[in-house]
CSV table of C-alpha atoms in Angstrom, one decimal:
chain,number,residue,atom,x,y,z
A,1,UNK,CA,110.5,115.9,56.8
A,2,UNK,CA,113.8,115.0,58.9
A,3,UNK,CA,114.7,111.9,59.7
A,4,UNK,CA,116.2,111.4,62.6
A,5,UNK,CA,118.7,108.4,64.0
A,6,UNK,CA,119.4,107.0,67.2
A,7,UNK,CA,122.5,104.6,67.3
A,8,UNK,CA,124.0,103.0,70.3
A,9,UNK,CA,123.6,104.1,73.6
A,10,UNK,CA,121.5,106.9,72.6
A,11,UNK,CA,119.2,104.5,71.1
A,12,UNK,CA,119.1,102.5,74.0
A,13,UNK,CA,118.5,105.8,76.7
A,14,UNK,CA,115.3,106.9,74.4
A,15,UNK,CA,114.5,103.1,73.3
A,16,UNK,CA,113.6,104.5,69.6
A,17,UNK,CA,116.0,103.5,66.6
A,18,UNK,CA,114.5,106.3,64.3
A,19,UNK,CA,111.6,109.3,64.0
A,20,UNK,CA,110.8,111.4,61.8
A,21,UNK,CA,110.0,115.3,62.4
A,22,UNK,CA,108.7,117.9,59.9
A,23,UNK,CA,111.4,120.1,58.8
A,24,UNK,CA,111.0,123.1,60.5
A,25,UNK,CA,114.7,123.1,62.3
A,26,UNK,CA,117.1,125.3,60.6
A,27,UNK,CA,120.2,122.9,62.5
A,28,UNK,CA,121.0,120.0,64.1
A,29,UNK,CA,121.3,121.5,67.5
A,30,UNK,CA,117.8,123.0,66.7
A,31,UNK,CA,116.7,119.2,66.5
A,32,UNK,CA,118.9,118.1,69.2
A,33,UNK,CA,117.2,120.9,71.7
A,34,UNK,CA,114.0,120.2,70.9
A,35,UNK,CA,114.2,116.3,71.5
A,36,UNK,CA,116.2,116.9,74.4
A,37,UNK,CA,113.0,118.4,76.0
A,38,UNK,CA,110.4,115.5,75.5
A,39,UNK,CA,111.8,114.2,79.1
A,40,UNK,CA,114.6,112.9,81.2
A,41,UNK,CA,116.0,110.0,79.3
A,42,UNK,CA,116.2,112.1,76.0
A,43,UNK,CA,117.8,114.9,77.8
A,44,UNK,CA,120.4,111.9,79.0
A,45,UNK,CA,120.4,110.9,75.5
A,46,UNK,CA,120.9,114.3,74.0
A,47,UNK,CA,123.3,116.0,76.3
A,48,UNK,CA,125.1,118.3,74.1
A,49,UNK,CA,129.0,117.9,74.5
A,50,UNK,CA,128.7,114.5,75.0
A,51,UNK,CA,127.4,113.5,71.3
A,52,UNK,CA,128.3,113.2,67.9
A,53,UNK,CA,125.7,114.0,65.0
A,54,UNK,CA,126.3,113.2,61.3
A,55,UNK,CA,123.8,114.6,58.3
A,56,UNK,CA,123.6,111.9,55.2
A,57,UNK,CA,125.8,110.2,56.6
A,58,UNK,CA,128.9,112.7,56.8
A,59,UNK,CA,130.3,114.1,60.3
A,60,UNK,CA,129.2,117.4,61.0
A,61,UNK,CA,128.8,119.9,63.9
A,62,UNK,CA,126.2,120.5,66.0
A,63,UNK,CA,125.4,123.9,64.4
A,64,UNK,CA,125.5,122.7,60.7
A,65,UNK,CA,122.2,123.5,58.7
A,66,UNK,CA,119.8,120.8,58.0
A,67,UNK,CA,116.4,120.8,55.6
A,68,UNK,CA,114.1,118.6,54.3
A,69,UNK,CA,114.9,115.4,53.0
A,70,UNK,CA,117.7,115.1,55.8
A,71,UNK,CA,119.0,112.1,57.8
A,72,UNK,CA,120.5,113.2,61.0
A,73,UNK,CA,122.1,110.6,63.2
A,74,UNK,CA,122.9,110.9,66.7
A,75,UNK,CA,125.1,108.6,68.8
A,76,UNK,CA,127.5,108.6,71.2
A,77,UNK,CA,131.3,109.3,70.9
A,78,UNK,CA,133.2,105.8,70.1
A,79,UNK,CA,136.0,104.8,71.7
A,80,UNK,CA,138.7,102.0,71.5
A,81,UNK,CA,141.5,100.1,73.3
C-alpha cells in the first residue's frame, strides 16, 4: 500500500487529509495522474506544475519511483513575504 498526503490547499480542494492506494504506481506522477482523474476538484488539486510532492518525507520530483510502504505527500508550493 501507498499512503498518500494532502496538505494545505490541496487538502482543502479534495477535503481528504490522507488515503491510502495499493501500490501498483511505479511514480509519483503515476499517483498524481490517477487522482487527478476522480473529478474536478482533484484535478484543481493535482494540477501538475503547480505542486510539490515529497516521498518519506524528502523533496523529490514528480517522476521519482515510489513502492510499497511509501508516504507520498502532496501540497502546494509555499511562499513567503
Amino acid at each position: 500500500m501507498l499512503k498518500v498526503l494532502f496538505f494545505a490547499q490541496t487538502r482543502e480542494l479534495i477535503g481528504l487529509d490522507q488515503i491510502e492506494l495499493p501500490a501498483t504506481f511505479h511514480s509519483a506522477e503515476e499517483v498524481r495522474s490517477h487522482l487527478a482523474e476522480k473529478g474536478e476538484m482533484w484535478a484543481l488539486a493535482l494540477e501538475k506544475g503547480k505542486l510539490l510532492v515529497a516521498i518519506n518525507q524528502t523533496l523529490m520530483s514528480l517522476e521519482s519511483a515510489v513502492k510499497s510502504g511509501d508516504e507520498i505527500a502532496f501540497f502546494p508550493p509555499v511562499t513567503g513575504g
